[in-house]
XYZ file of C-alpha atoms in Angstrom:
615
model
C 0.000 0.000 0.000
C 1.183 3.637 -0.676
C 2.681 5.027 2.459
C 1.042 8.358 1.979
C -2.466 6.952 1.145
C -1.697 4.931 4.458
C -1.183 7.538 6.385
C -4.521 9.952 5.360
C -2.482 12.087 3.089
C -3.471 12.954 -0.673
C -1.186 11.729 -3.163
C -0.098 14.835 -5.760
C -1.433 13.591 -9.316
C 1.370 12.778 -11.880
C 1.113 15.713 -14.250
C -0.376 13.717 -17.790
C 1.870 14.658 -20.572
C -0.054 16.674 -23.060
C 0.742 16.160 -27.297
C 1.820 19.852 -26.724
C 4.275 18.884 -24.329
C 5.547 16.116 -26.522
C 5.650 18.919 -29.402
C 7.697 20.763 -27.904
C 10.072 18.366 -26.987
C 10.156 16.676 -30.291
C 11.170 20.487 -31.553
C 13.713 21.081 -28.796
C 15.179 17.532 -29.812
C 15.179 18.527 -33.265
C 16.963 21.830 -32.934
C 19.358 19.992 -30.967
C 19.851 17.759 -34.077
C 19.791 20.768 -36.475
C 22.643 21.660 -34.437
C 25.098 18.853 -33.986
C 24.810 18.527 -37.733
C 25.881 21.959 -38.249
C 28.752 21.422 -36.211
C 29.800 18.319 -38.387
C 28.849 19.917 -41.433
C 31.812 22.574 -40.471
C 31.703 26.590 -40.913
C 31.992 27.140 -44.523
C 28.546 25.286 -45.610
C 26.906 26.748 -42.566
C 27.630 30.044 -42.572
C 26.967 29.654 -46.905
C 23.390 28.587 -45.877
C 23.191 31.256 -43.002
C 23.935 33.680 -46.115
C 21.655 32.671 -48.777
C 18.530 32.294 -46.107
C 19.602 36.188 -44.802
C 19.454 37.188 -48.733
C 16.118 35.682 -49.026
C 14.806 37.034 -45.465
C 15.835 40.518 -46.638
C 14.727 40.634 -50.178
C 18.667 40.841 -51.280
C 18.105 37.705 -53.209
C 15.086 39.440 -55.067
C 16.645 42.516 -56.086
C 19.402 40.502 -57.417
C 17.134 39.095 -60.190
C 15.317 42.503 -60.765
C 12.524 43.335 -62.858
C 12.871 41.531 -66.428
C 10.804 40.578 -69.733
C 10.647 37.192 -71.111
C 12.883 37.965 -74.269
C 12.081 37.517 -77.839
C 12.359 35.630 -80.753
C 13.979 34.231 -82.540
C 16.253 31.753 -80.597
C 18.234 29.747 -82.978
C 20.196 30.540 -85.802
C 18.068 30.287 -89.013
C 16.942 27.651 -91.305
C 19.486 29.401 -93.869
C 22.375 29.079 -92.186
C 24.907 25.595 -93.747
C 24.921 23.545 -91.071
C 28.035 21.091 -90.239
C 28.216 17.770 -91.845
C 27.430 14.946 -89.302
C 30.322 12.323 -88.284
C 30.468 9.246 -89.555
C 28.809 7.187 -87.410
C 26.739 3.608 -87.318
C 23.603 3.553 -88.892
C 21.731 2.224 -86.030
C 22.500 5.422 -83.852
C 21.761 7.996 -86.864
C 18.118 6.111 -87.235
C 17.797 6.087 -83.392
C 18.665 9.505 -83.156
C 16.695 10.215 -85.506
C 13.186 8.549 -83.726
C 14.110 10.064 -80.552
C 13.569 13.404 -82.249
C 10.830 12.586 -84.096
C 9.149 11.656 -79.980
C 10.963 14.463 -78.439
C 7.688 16.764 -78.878
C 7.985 20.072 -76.342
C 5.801 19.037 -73.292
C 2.638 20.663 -72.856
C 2.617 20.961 -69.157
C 5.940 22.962 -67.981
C 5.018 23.273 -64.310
C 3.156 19.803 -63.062
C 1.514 20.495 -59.796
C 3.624 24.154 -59.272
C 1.937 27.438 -59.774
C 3.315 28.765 -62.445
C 2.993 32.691 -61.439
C 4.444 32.521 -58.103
C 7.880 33.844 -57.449
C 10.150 31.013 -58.437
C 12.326 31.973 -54.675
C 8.690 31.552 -52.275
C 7.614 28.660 -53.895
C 7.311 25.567 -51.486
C 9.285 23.010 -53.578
C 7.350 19.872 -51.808
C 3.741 20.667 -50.325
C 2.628 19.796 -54.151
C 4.315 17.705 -55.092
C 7.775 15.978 -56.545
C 9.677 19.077 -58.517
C 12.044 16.425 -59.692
C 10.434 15.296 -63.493
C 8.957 19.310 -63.512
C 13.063 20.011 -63.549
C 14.265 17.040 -65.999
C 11.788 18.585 -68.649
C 12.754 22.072 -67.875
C 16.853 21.218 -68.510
C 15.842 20.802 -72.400
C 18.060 18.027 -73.193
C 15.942 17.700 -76.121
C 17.901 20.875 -77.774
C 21.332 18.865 -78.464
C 18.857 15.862 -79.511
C 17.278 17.807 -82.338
C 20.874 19.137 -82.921
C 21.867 16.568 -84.021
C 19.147 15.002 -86.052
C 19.158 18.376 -87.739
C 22.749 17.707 -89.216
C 21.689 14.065 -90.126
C 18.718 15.449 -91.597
C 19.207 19.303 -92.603
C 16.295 19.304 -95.061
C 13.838 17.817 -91.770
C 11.806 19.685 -89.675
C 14.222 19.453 -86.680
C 15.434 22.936 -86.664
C 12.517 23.851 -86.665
C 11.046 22.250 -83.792
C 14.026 23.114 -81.792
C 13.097 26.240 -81.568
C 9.685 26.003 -81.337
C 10.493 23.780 -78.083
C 13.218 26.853 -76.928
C 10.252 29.344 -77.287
C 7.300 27.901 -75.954
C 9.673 27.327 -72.841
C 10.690 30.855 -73.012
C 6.792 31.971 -73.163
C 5.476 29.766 -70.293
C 8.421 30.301 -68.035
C 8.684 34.122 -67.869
C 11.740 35.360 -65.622
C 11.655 34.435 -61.939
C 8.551 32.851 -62.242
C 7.733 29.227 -61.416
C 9.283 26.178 -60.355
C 12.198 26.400 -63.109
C 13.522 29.393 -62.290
C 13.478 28.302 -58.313
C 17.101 26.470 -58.369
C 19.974 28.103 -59.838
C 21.801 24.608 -60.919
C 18.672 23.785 -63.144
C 19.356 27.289 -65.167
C 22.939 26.222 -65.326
C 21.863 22.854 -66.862
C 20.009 24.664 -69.375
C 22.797 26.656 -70.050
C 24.899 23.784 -70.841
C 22.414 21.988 -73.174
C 21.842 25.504 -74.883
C 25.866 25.736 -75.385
C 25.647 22.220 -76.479
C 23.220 22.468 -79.093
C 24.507 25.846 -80.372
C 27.687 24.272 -80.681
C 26.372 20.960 -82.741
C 24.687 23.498 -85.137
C 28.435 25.422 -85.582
C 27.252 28.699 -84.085
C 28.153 28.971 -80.586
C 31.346 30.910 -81.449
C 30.211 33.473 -84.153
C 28.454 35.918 -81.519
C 27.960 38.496 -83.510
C 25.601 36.516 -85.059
C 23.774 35.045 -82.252
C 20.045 35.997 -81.980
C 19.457 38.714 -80.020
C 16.496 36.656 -78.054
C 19.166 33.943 -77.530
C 21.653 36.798 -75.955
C 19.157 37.834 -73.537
C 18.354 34.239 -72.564
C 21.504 33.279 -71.776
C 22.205 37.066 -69.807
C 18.692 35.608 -67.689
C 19.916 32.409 -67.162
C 23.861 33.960 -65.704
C 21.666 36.701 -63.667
C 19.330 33.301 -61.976
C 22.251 30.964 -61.389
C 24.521 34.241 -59.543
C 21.541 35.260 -56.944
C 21.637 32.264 -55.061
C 25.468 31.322 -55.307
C 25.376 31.239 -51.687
C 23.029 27.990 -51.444
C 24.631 26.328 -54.140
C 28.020 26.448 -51.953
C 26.485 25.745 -49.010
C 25.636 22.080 -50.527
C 29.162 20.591 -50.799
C 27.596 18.330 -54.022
C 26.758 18.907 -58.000
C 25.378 22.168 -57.048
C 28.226 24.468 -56.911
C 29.990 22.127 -59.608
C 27.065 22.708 -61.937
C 26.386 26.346 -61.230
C 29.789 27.028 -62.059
C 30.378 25.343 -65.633
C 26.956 27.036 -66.203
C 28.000 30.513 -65.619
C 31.465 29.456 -67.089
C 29.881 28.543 -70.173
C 27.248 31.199 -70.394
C 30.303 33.670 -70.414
C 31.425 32.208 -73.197
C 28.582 32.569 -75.720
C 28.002 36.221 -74.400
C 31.174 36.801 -75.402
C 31.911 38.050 -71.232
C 35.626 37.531 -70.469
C 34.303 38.507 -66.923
C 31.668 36.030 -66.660
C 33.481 33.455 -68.338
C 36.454 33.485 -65.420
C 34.492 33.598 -62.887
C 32.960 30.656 -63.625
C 36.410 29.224 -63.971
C 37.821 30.242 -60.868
C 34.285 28.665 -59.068
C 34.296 25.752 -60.828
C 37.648 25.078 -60.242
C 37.867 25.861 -56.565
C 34.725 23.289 -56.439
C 36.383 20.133 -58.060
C 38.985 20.823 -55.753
C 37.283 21.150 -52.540
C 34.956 18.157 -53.574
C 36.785 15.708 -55.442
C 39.906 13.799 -53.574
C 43.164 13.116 -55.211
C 41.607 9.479 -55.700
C 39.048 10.621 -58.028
C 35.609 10.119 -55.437
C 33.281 12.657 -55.420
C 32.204 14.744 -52.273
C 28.657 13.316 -52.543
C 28.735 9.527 -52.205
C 26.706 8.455 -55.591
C 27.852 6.542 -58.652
C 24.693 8.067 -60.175
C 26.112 11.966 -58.912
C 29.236 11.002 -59.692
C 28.616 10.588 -63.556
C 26.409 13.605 -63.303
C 29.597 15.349 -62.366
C 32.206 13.652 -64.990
C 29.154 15.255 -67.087
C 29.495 18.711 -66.156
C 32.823 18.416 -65.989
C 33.484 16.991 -69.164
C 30.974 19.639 -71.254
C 32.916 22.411 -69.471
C 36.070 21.172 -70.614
C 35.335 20.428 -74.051
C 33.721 24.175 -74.676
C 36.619 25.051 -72.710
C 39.280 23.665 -75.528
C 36.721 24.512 -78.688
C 36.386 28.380 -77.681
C 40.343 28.679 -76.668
C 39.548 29.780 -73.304
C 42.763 29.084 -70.638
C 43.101 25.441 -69.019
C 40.499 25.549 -65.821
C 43.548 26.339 -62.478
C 45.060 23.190 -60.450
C 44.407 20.015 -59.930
C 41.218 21.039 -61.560
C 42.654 18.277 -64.607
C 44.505 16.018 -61.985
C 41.112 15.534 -60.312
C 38.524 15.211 -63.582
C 41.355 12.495 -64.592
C 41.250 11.082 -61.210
C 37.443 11.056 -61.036
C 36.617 9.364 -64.997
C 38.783 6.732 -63.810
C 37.063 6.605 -60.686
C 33.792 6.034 -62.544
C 35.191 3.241 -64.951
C 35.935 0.836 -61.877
C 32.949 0.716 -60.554
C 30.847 0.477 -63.529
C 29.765 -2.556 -65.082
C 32.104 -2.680 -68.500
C 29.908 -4.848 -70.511
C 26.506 -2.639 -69.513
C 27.370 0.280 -68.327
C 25.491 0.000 -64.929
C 26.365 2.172 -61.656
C 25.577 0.772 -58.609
C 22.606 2.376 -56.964
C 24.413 3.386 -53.784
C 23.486 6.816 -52.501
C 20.693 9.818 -53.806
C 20.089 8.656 -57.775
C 17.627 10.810 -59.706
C 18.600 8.939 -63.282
C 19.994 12.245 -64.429
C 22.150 12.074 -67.691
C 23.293 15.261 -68.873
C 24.367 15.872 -72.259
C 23.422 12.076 -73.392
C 24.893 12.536 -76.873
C 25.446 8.492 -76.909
C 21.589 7.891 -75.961
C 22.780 5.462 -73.404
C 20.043 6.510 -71.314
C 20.329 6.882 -67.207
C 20.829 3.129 -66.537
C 24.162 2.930 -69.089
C 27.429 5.550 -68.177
C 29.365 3.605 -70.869
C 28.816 7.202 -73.584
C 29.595 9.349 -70.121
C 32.806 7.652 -69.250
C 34.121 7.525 -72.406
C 33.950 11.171 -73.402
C 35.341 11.818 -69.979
C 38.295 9.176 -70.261
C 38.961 10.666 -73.863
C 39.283 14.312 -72.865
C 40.920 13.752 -69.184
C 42.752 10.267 -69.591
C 43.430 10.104 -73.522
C 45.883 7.493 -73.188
C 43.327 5.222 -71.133
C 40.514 6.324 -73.655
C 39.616 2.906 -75.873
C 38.626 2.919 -79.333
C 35.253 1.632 -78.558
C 33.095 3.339 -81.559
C 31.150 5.504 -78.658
C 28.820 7.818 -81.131
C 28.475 10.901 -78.432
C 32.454 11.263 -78.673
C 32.098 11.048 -82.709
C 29.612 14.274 -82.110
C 32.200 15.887 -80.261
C 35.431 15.232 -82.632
C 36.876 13.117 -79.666
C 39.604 10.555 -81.080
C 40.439 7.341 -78.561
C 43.905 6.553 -77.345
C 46.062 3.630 -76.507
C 43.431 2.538 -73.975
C 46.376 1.671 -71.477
C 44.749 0.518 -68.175
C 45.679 2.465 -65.069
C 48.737 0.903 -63.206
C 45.927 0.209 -60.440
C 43.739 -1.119 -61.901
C 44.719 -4.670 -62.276
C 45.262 -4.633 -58.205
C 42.331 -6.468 -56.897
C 42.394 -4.703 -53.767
C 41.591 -0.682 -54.255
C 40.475 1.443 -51.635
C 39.967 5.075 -52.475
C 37.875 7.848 -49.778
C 34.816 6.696 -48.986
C 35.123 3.083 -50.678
C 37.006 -0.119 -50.641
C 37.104 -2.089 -54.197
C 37.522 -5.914 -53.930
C 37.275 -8.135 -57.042
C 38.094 -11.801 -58.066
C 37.014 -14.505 -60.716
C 34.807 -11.935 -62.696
C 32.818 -10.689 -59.408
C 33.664 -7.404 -57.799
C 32.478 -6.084 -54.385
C 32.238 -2.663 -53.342
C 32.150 -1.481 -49.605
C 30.486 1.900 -48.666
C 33.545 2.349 -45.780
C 32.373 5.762 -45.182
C 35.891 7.132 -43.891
C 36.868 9.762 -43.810
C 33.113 10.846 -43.459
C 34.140 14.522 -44.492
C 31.145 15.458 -46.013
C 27.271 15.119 -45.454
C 25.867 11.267 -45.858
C 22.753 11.518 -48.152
C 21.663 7.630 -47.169
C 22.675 5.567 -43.197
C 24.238 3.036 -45.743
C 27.571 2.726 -43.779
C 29.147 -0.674 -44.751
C 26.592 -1.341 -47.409
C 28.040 -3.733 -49.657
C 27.224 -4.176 -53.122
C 28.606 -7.515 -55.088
C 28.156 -7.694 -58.978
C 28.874 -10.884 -60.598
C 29.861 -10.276 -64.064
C 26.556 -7.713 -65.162
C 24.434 -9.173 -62.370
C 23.644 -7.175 -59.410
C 23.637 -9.926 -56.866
C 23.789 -8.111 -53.542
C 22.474 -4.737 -54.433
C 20.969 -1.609 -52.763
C 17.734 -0.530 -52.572
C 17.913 2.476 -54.790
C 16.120 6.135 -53.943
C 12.639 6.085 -54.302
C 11.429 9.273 -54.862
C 12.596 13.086 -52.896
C 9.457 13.600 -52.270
C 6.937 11.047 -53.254
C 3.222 11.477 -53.372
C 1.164 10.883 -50.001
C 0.372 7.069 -50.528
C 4.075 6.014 -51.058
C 5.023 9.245 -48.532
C 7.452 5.841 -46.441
C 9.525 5.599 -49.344
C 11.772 8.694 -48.725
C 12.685 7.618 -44.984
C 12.778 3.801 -46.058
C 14.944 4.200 -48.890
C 17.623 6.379 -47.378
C 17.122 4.644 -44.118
C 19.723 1.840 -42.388
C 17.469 -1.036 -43.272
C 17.313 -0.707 -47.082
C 20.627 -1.661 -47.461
C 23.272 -4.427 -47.142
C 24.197 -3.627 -43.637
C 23.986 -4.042 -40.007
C 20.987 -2.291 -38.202
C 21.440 -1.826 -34.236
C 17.765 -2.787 -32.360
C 15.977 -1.546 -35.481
C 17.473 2.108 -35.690
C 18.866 3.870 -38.417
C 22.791 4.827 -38.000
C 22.239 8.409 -37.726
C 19.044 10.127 -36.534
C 17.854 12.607 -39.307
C 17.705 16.395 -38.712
C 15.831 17.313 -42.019
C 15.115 15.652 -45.267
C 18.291 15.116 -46.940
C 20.224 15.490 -43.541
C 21.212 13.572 -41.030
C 23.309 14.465 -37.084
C 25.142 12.734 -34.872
C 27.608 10.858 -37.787
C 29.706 8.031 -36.726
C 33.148 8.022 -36.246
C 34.600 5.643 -38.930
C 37.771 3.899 -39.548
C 39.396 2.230 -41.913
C 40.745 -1.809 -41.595
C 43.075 -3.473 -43.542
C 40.022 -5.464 -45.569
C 37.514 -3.538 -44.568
C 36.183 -0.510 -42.371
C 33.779 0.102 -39.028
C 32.179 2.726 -37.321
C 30.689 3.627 -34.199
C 27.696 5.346 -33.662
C 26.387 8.184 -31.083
C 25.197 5.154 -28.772
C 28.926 3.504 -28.337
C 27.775 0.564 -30.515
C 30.208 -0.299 -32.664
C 30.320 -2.696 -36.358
C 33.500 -3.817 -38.037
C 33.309 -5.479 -41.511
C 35.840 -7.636 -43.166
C 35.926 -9.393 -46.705
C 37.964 -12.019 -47.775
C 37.605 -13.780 -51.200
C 38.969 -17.106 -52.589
C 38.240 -17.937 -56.384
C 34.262 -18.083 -56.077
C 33.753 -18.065 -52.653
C 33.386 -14.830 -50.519
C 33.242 -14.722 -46.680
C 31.588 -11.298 -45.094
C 32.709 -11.096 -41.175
C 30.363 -8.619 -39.047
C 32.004 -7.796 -35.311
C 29.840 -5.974 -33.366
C 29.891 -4.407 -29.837
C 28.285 -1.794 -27.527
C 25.544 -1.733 -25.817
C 22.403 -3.120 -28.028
C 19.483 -5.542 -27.593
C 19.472 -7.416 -31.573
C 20.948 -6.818 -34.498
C 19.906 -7.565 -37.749
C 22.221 -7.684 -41.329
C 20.179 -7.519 -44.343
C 20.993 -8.990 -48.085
C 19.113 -7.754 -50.346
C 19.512 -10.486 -53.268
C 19.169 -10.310 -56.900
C 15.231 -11.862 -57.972
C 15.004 -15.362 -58.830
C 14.580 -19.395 -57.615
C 15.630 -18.844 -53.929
C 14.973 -21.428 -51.120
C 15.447 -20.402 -47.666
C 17.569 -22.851 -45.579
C 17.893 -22.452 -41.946
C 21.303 -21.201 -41.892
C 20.476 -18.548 -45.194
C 19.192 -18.689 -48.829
C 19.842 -21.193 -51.812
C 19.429 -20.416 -55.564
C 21.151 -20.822 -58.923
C 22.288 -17.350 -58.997
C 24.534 -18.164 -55.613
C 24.341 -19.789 -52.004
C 24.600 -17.797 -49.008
C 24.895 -19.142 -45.205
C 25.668 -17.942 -42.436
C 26.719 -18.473 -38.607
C 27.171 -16.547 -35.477
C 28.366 -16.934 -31.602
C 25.345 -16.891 -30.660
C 21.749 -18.013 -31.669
C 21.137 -16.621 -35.310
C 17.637 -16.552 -36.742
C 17.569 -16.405 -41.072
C 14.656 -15.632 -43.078
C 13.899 -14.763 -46.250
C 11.221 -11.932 -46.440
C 9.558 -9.391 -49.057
C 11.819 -6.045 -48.994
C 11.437 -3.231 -51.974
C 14.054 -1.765 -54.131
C 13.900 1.286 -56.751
C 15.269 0.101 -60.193
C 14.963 3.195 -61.511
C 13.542 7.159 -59.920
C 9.773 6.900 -58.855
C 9.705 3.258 -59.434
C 9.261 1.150 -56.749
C 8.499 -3.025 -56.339
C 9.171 -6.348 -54.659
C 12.983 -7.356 -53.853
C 13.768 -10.668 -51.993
C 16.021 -10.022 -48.649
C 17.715 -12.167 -46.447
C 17.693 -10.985 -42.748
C 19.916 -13.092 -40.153
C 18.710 -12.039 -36.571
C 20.483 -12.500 -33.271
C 20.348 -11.176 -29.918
C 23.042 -9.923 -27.806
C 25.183 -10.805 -26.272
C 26.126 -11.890 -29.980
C 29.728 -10.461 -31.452
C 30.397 -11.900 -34.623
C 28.296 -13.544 -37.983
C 30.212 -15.085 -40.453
C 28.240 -14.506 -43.949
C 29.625 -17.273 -46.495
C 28.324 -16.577 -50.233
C 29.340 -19.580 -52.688
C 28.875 -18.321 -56.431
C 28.243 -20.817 -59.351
């Protein structure tokens, strides 16, 4: 009995929690988060970000665009003009180039769910919807398409229908209005498939004879991408990267020395701030990665055909570094990037039509203007656009080695299967997914163990788990600690509290803000890969995840069984395997059924051995 009640006095009611209380708490926790990822983010970003949202707060952002007229017609050089003869190149591509202008029609709906008279810098960019497909329509990558098909075809209607496209954009878009004029590294994209299509049609360098309409489209485009610099390097990704060659290259079909060098100078201070001496990227995507050989590569070669100076140190050091980066962990025979990290299936400048699920065209344009001499003769039609001649094709003196670790990633391969390990360290910049020691083992072409892929940013209300699944511990080939993601997020596309990672001689670990702590190792011998997991810390079960290629599995009670490969597994402790529905997203906004192998155990559980027997 309660000693008070015993003795005749009234107990003082518990005070119930209210859901205001909890608010507030949730938004003290979350300021608390906001801030410990601050600190990790470092001063530069932060006080970038504290910038640009002061510009916007004051109106300085605003008055930077200024008052301005959607410009005139015409866009393109006219119908009279002799346009270029076409390279030689296989029929196949010519008659597929020529059907993918024939379907590249300009889109009647510019906007999707966005009001299209609103300020383009107070629109909300998610209550309605994804902005993502408004902005892959709105970089007109159909421009260098119909380029081309124009100097295949010069008596077609392609011309033509470029610049209908160009203008009907130009009409429905006026200045600063909109959802395309709300991020400055979409008007840079435009920028660069405006440079590239002038320069298919042999006019970007006589600007004299530019259209005037053209002149002051481009001057727009330079005045958008400059009034928000400050976000752009607050991002430490393909922002300031793409901002940059966009301004770069917009000075260079003004004819604006100014312009031109300081997008130079940004540009170059951006590859090397984000790209290490080993070639990774500052944003930890295969898919972002090729988006930056891209940029980097367009930049480059308007660089050389305008006779502007070579972009400042190790600005080629680092784009060399970086293609060949790119090559090693692509598939050779497909072309496919692993689907680690944010992946929005962007392909700038697609000149090969390999599409977003092939980087073959992207890494050979970028090996033949950054690493001639490791550039293959291997018929790639986008380089034939772009006068690019192959080399020796010399593989790097690394490359053989099949043990490479470069920041970020380790590189394993044997008997035609190659596994790469998300290691994480040094964890410099902002992770976009918890996929710390995520691996990811190809077999030849086929994705065996593979990740689950991005989802959507922002997807619509009845799929509204797949952005915080997706980027989220348990989507991926790793370890998850009683169920929790690695990190605890402090906004959408950021996460606190990082681990502290480390590197090990065949592997890496980390551990996390709770003092639990996960060490992977790999070892390989001809066909037959072994996956050690050491844990420690304080933790109730743990859970690694593979998430398998489809096809004929059978679960056993020690893993899975299949033609594709065997997998079993063992622990010091009692280990629990199932094999369960998980989802995976092949490509953006596409989302279905994946098969994944979970092996449970409780603690006090150290160590499971994963074995993986291939055919």
């Amino acid at each position: 009995m309660n000693s008070r009640l015993a003795s005749g006095q009234a107990a003082s009611p518990r005070p119930a929690t209210t859901a205001a209380a909890r608010g507030t708490r949730r938004a003290a926790g979350q300021v608390l988060l906001a801030a410990d990822a601050a600190w990790r983010l470092g001063p530069r970003p932060v006080l970038h970000y504290a910038l640009h949202r002061l510009r916007l707060a004051t109106g300085l952002a605003r008055r930077a665009l200024g008052a301005a007229a959607a410009p005139a017609g015409p866009f393109l050089p006219g119908p009279a003009r002799v346009l270029p003869a076409a390279p030689a190149l296989p029929a196949a591509h010519a008659a597929r180039v020529l059907a993918a202008a024939a379907a590249a029609a300009a889109p009647r709906d510019w906007h999707g769910p966005f009001p299209a008279a609103a300020h383009a810098l107070a629109l909300d960019l998610f209550g309605p919807g994804d902005v993502r497909p408004v902005w892959e329509r709105s970089r007109l990558a159909a421009l260098p398409l119909l380029a081309q098909a124009a100097r295949l075809d010069p008596a077609g209607p392609h011309r033509d229908r470029a610049e209908a496209l160009l203008a009907d954009w130009v009409a429905r878009n006026p200045p600063w209005r909109g959802p395309n004029w709300a991020c400055g590294q979409e008007a840079a994209l435009r920028v660069l498939h405006l440079a590239l299509a002038l320069a298919l049609l042999g006019a970007d360098r006589e600007r004299a004879a530019l259209p005037d309409g053209l002149r002051a489209l481009l001057a727009l485009h330079a005045r958008r991408i400059a009034a928000t610099a400050a976000y752009a390097e607050a991002q430490d990704n393909n922002h300031p990267v793409s901002e940059a060659a966009g301004l770069f290259a917009a000075g260079l079909l003004l004819g604006d020395p100014a312009l031109a060098r300081r997008g130079a100078a940004r540009l170059a201070a951006a590859v090397a701030r984000l790209v290490a001496p080993c070639g990774a990227f500052a944003q930890p995507s295969p898919a972002y990665h090729r988006l930056l050989l891209d940029t980097l590569a367009v930049a480059e070669w308007l660089r050389r055909r305008h006779g502007a100076p070579a972009f400042a140190d190790p600005f080629a050091a680092r784009a060399r570094a970086a293609a060949l980066w790119l090559r090693r962990v692509m598939e050779p025979a497909t072309g496919a990037l692993p689907r680690i990290g944010h992946g929005d299936d962007s392909a700038l400048a697609d000149l090969s039509l390999c599409g977003p699920a092939d980087a073959r065209g992207s890494v050979a344009r970028a090996l033949r203007l950054f690493a001639p001499e490791q550039a293959a003769a291997d018929g790639d039609p986008g380089c034939a656009w772009l006068g690019l001649a192959a080399g020796a094709a010399r593989p790097a003196p690394d490359e053989a080695a099949p043990c490479w670790r470069s920041a970020g990633w380790l590189v394993l391969s044997c008997a035609g299967a190659q596994a790469l390990l998300r290691t994480g360290h040094p964890l410099r910049f902002r992770p976009g997914h918890a996929d710390l020691l995520h691996l990811e083992l190809r077999d030849g072409p086929l994705a065996l163990l593979r990740d689950g892929g991005s989802g959507a940013y922002n997807p619509p209300a009845e799929h509204a788990w797949w952005h915080a699944h997706f980027t989220g511990t348990a989507a991926h080939n790793t370890l998850t600690f009683d169920g929790e993601d690695q990190m605890p997020r402090a906004g959408r596309f950021l996460f606190a509290r990082w681990p502290r990672t480390e590197a090990l001689p065949a592997g890496a670990a980390y551990t996390d803000h709770r003092g639990r702590r996960h060490a992977r190792t790999l070892a390989v011998e001809g066909r037959t890969w072994r996956i050690e997991d050491r844990v420690a810390g304080p933790f109730r079960e743990i859970v690694v995840r593979w998430r398998l290629a489809p096809g004929d599995w059978t679960p056993a009670p020690d893993g899975v069984r299949g033609p594709l490969a065997q997998l079993s597994a063992r622990a010091d402790a009692p280990l629990e395997a199932a094999l369960v529905q998980g989802w995976e997203s092949p490509a953006y906004g596409v989302v279905g059924p994946a098969p994944v192998l979970e092996l449970r155990a409780r603690a006090p559980v150290s160590r499971i051995l994963t074995v993986l027997r291939l055919p």
